[in-house]
PDB file of C-alpha atoms and ligand atoms in Angstrom:
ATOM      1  CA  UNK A   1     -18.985  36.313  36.107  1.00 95.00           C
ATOM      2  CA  UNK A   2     -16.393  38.955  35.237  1.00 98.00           C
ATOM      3  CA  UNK A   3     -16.251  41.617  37.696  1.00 98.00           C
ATOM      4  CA  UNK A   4     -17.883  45.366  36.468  1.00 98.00           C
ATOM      5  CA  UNK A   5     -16.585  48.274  37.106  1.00 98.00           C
ATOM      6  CA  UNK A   6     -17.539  51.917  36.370  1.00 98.00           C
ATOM      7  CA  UNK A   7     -15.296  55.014  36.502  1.00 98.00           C
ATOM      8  CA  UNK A   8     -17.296  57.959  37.115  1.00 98.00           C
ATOM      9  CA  UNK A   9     -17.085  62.210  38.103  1.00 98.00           C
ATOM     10  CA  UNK A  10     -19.951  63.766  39.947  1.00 97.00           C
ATOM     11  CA  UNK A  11     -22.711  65.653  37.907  1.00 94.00           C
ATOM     12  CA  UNK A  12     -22.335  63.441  34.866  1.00 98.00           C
ATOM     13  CA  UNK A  13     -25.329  62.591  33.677  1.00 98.00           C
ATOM     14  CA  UNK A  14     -24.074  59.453  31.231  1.00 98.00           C
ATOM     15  CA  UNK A  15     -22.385  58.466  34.538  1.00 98.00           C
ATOM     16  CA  UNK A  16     -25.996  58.235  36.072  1.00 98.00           C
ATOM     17  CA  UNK A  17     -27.473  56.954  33.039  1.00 98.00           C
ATOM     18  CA  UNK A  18     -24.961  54.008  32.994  1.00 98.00           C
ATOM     19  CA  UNK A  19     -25.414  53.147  36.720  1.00 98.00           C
ATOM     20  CA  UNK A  20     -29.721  53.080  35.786  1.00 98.00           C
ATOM     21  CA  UNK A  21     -29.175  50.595  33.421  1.00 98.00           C
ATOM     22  CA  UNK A  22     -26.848  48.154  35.184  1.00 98.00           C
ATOM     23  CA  UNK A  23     -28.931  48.299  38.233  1.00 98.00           C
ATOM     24  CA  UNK A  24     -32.100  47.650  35.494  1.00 98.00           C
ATOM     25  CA  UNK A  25     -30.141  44.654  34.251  1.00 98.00           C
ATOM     26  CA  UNK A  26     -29.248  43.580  37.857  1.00 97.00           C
ATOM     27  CA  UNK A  27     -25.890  43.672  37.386  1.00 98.00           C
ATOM     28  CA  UNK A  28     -23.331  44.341  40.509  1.00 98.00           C
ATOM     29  CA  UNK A  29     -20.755  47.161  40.228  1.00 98.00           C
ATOM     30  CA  UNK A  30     -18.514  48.815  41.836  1.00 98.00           C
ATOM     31  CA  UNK A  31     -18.321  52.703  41.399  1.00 98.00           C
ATOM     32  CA  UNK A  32     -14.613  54.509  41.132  1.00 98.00           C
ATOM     33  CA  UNK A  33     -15.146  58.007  41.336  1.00 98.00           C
ATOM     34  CA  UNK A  34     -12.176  59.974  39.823  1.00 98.00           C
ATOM     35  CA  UNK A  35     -13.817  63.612  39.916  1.00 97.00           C
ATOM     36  CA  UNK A  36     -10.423  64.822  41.971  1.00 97.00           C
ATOM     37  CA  UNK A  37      -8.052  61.561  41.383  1.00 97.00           C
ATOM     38  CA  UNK A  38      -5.766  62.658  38.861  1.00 97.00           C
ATOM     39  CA  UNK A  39      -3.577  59.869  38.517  1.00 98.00           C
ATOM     40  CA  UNK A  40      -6.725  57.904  38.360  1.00 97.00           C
ATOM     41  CA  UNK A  41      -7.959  59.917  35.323  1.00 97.00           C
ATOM     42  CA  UNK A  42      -4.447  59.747  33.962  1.00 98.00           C
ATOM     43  CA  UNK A  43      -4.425  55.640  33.417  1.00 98.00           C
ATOM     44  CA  UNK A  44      -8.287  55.939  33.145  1.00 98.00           C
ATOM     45  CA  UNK A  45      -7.058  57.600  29.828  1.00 98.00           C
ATOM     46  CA  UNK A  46      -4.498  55.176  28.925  1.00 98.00           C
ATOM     47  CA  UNK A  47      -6.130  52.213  29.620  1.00 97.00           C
ATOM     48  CA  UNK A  48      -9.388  53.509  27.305  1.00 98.00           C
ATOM     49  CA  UNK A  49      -8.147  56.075  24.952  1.00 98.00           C
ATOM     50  CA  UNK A  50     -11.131  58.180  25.903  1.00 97.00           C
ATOM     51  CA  UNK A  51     -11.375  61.143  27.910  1.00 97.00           C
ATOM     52  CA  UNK A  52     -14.617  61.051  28.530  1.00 98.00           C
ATOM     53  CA  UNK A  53     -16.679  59.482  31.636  1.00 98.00           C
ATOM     54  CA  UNK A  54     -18.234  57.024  32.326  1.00 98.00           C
ATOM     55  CA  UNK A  55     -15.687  54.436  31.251  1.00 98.00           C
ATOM     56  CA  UNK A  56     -16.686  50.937  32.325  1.00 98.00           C
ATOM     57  CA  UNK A  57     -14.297  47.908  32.372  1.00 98.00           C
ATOM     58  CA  UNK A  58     -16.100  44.016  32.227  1.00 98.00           C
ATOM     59  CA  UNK A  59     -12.805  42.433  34.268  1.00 98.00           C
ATOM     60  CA  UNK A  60      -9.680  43.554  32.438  1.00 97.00           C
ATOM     61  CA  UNK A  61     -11.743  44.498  29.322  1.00 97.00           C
ATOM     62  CA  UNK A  62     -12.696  48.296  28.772  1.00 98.00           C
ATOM     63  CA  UNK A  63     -15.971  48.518  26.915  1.00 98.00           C
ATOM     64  CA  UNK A  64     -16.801  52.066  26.688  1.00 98.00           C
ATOM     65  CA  UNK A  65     -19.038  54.688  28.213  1.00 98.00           C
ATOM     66  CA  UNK A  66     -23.026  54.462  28.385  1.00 98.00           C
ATOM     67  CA  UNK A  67     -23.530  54.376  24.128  1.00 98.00           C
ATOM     68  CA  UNK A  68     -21.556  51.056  24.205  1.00 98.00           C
ATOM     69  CA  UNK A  69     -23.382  49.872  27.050  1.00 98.00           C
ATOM     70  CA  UNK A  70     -26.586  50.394  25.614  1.00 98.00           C
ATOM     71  CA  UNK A  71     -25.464  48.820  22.572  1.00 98.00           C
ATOM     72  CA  UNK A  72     -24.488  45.449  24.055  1.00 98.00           C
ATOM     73  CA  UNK A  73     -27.847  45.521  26.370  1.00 98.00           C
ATOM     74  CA  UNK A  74     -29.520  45.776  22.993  1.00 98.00           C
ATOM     75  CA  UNK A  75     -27.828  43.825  21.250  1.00 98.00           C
ATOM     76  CA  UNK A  76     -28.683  41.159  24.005  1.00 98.00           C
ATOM     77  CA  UNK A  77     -24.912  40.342  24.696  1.00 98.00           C
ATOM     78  CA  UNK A  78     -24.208  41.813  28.138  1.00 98.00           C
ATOM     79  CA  UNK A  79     -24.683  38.435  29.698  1.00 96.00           C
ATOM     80  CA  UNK A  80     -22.530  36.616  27.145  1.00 97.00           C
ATOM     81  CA  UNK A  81     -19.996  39.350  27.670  1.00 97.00           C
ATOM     82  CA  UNK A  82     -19.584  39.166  31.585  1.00 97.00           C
ATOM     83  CA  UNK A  83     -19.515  35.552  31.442  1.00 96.00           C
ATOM     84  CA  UNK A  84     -16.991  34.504  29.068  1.00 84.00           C
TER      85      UNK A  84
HETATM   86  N1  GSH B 101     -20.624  58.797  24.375  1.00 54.95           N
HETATM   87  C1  GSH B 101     -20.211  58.953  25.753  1.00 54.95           C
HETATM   88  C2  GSH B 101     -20.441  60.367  26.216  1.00 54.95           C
HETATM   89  C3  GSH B 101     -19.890  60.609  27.621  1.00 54.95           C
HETATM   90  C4  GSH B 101     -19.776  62.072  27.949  1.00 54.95           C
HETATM   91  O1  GSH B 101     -19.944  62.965  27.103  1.00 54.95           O
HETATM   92  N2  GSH B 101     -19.498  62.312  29.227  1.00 54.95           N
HETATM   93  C5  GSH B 101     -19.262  63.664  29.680  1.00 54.95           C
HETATM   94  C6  GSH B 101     -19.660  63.760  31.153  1.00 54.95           C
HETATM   95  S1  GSH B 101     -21.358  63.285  31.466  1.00 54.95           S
HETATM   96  C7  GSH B 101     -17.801  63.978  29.598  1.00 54.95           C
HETATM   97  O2  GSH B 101     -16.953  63.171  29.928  1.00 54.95           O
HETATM   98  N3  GSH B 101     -17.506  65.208  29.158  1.00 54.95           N
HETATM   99  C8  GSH B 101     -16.147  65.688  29.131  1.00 54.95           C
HETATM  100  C9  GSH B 101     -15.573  65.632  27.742  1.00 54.95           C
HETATM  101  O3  GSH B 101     -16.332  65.433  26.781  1.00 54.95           O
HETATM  102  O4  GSH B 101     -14.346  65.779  27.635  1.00 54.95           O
HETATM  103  C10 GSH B 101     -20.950  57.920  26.597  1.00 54.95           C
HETATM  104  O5  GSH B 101     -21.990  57.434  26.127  1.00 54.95           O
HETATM  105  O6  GSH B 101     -20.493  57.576  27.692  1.00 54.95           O
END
């Protein structure tokens, strides 16, 4: 299963909202918190194209903040996602 991880700045609540639902799902993360990590935020941007946070990565793969997370648990493809 592809590794998740989720970029996040304190007293964001899509950040929060994103973390709820993976936990709901049981899936594992690991939380990056780039609140005073420029450089971080810098290729954050890059590697997205967003500015906004969260930004969540399934292995290499960025998929979006919490609206794109909540569309692929509704859509019923978060486990297809982490595991191909
Ligand atoms: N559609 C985004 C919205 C994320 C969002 O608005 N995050 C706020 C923090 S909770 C943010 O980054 N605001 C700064 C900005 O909009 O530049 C998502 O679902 O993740």
């Amino acid at each position: 299963m592809k590794k998740v991880v989720i970029y996040t700045t304190t007293y964001c609540g899509y950040c929060t909202a994103a973390k709820k639902l993976l936990e709901k799902q049981g899936i594992a993360f690991t939380e990056t918190d780039v609140t005073t990590d420029d450089s971080k935020r810098t290729w954050l941007v890059e590697q997205t194209g967003q500015r906004t946070v969260p930004q969540i990565f399934f292995g290499d793969t960025p998929i979006g903040g919490f609206s794109e997370l909540s569309e692929i648990v509704s859509n019923n493809k978060l486990l297809s996602l982490l595991n191909t």
